Amino acid sequence: MCIRDSYYAVISKTAEGCSSEALSNSVVLGPALDVPCEFPFDGNESMDIWTVIDANGNGSSWEWSDNSDGTLNGPSVIYDSDDYSADDWMISPRINLEAGKTYLITFDALSKDSNEDLLDVTLGKTTNTSEHKVVKTLSITGADVANMEVTIPEIVESDSYRIGCLLYTSPSPRDGATSR
């Protein structure tokens, strides 16, 4: 099965020379994944099939961390003296889920020092965050790795779905709070 992040690179050529390369928005292409599926996050490229949305527009969002600053290897959001509240999405590629079944999601999480991080695990059919429904809200505290488990309730309609992870600062931006 081949899922990949695809984009166009455009270079303008004239008699006077070439422009610098401009990249289009990237789009994840390929079939939906079947369960069981696993996302090992074993390098920066492993995040390419996920959609990252910096909903508060502050330029800080989910990115690869190599454990150099005390974080886990894998996706991480780091805010340093930021005037913005966290409001950052990471949305999976499409995953085929069957009606009448429940699904278990497991992952490790880590907060820094005495911080409390709030994470909504969501389910939707697109990358449009307004269409995602919260499955579970998790509070991640302390500097120790926490093993998280989230059960997706019984699926009503067989289809391909996307699992979202929304990291935010209380109150949730979904509650109408401003993210700035």
Coordinates of C-alpha atoms in Angstrom, one line a residue:
M1 CA 0.0 0.0 0.0
C2 CA 1.4 3.3 -1.0
I3 CA 0.4 6.6 0.7
R4 CA 2.4 9.6 0.0
D5 CA 2.6 13.3 0.4
S6 CA 2.4 14.9 -3.1
Y7 CA 2.9 18.4 -4.3
Y8 CA 4.0 20.4 -7.4
A9 CA 7.2 22.4 -7.8
V10 CA 7.0 25.3 -10.2
I11 CA 9.9 27.2 -11.7
S12 CA 9.3 30.0 -14.2
K13 CA 11.8 30.3 -17.0
T14 CA 12.3 33.4 -19.1
A15 CA 15.0 34.7 -21.4
E16 CA 16.5 36.4 -18.4
G17 CA 16.8 33.3 -16.2
C18 CA 14.8 31.1 -13.8
S19 CA 12.8 31.9 -10.8
S20 CA 13.3 30.2 -7.5
E21 CA 11.2 27.1 -6.9
A22 CA 7.6 27.6 -5.6
L23 CA 5.9 24.6 -3.9
S24 CA 2.1 24.0 -4.1
N25 CA 0.1 22.9 -1.0
S26 CA 0.8 19.2 -0.4
V27 CA -1.9 16.6 -0.6
V28 CA -1.9 13.0 0.8
L29 CA -2.7 10.6 -2.0
G30 CA -3.4 6.9 -1.9
P31 CA -5.9 4.4 -0.6
A32 CA -7.4 4.5 2.9
L33 CA -5.6 2.3 5.4
D34 CA -7.1 -0.9 6.8
V35 CA -7.0 -1.8 10.5
P36 CA -5.0 -2.8 12.3
C37 CA -2.7 0.0 11.3
E38 CA 0.3 1.5 13.0
F39 CA 2.1 4.8 12.8
P40 CA 5.6 4.2 14.1
F41 CA 6.8 7.8 13.8
D42 CA 10.3 6.7 13.1
G43 CA 11.6 9.9 11.4
N44 CA 10.5 13.3 10.2
E45 CA 9.2 11.8 6.9
S46 CA 6.8 9.6 8.9
M47 CA 4.7 12.7 9.6
D48 CA 4.3 13.5 5.9
I49 CA 1.1 11.5 5.6
W50 CA -0.5 13.5 8.5
T51 CA -2.3 16.8 8.0
V52 CA -0.9 19.5 10.3
I53 CA -3.1 22.6 11.0
D54 CA -1.7 25.6 12.9
A55 CA -5.2 26.9 13.8
N56 CA -4.1 29.9 15.7
G57 CA -1.6 31.0 13.0
N58 CA 1.3 31.5 15.4
G59 CA 3.8 29.5 13.3
S60 CA 4.2 26.8 16.0
S61 CA 2.5 23.5 15.5
W62 CA 3.0 19.8 15.3
E63 CA 6.5 18.9 14.1
W64 CA 9.0 16.1 14.4
S65 CA 11.0 16.0 17.6
D66 CA 14.2 13.9 17.9
N67 CA 14.3 13.8 21.7
S68 CA 17.1 16.4 21.7
D69 CA 15.1 18.7 24.2
G70 CA 13.7 16.0 26.5
T71 CA 10.7 15.2 24.4
L72 CA 9.7 11.9 23.0
N73 CA 10.8 10.9 19.5
G74 CA 7.8 11.8 17.4
P75 CA 5.3 14.6 16.8
S76 CA 5.6 17.4 19.2
V77 CA 4.3 21.0 19.8
I78 CA 6.6 23.3 21.5
Y79 CA 5.6 26.8 22.7
D80 CA 8.3 29.1 24.0
S81 CA 7.0 32.3 25.7
D82 CA 4.1 32.5 23.3
D83 CA 1.4 35.1 23.4
Y84 CA -1.0 32.6 21.7
S85 CA -3.0 29.8 23.3
A86 CA -2.3 26.4 21.8
D87 CA -4.7 25.4 19.0
D88 CA -2.9 22.8 16.9
W89 CA -4.2 19.9 14.9
M90 CA -2.6 16.7 13.6
I91 CA -5.0 14.6 11.4
S92 CA -4.4 11.1 10.3
P93 CA -4.7 9.8 6.7
R94 CA -7.9 8.0 5.9
I95 CA -8.5 4.8 7.8
N96 CA -11.3 2.3 6.9
L97 CA -13.6 1.6 9.9
E98 CA -16.5 -0.8 9.9
A99 CA -20.0 -0.2 11.3
G100 CA -20.8 -2.0 14.5
K101 CA -17.2 -2.1 15.7
T102 CA -15.2 -0.1 18.3
Y103 CA -11.6 0.7 18.0
L104 CA -8.7 1.2 20.4
I105 CA -6.0 3.9 19.8
T106 CA -2.9 3.8 22.0
F107 CA 0.0 6.2 22.1
D108 CA 2.6 7.7 24.4
A109 CA 2.4 11.3 25.5
L110 CA 4.7 13.6 27.5
S111 CA 4.3 17.1 28.9
K112 CA 7.1 19.3 30.0
D113 CA 7.8 20.0 33.7
S114 CA 4.6 20.9 35.5
N115 CA 2.6 21.9 32.4
E116 CA -0.9 20.6 31.7
D117 CA -1.5 19.9 28.1
L118 CA -5.0 19.2 26.9
L119 CA -5.5 16.9 23.9
D120 CA -8.8 16.2 22.1
V121 CA -8.8 12.9 20.2
T122 CA -11.4 13.4 17.4
L123 CA -13.0 11.5 14.6
G124 CA -14.1 12.9 11.2
K125 CA -14.3 12.0 7.6
T126 CA -12.3 14.9 6.2
T127 CA -9.5 17.2 7.3
N128 CA -12.1 20.0 7.9
T129 CA -11.7 20.4 11.7
S130 CA -15.3 21.7 12.1
E131 CA -16.6 18.3 11.0
H132 CA -14.6 16.4 13.7
K133 CA -16.4 15.1 16.8
V134 CA -14.5 14.8 20.1
V135 CA -14.1 11.2 21.2
K136 CA -12.1 11.9 24.3
T137 CA -10.4 14.8 26.0
L138 CA -7.1 13.9 27.7
S139 CA -5.1 15.9 30.3
I140 CA -1.4 15.3 30.0
T141 CA 0.6 16.4 33.0
G142 CA 4.1 15.9 34.5
A143 CA 7.4 15.1 32.9
D144 CA 6.9 11.3 32.8
V145 CA 5.8 9.4 29.7
A146 CA 2.1 8.5 29.9
N147 CA 0.6 5.6 28.0
M148 CA -2.7 6.8 26.6
E149 CA -5.6 4.7 25.5
V150 CA -8.7 6.0 23.7
T151 CA -11.6 3.9 22.6
I152 CA -13.5 5.0 19.5
P153 CA -17.2 4.2 20.2
E154 CA -19.2 1.9 17.9
I155 CA -19.0 3.1 14.3
V156 CA -22.4 3.7 12.8
E157 CA -21.5 3.8 9.1
S158 CA -18.7 1.8 7.4
D159 CA -16.5 4.4 5.7
S160 CA -13.0 5.9 5.8
Y161 CA -12.4 8.2 8.8
R162 CA -9.6 10.4 10.0
I163 CA -8.4 10.6 13.6
G164 CA -7.5 14.0 14.9
C165 CA -5.3 15.2 17.7
L166 CA -6.1 18.8 18.8
L167 CA -3.6 20.2 21.3
Y168 CA -5.1 23.3 23.0
T169 CA -4.9 25.5 26.1
S170 CA -8.0 25.6 28.3
P171 CA -10.7 26.7 27.5
S172 CA -11.0 24.8 24.3
P173 CA -11.1 26.8 21.0
R174 CA -14.1 24.6 20.2
D175 CA -16.0 26.3 23.1
G176 CA -15.8 29.6 21.2
A177 CA -12.8 30.9 23.1
T178 CA -10.4 33.0 21.1
S179 CA -7.0 31.3 20.4
R180 CA -5.0 34.6 20.8

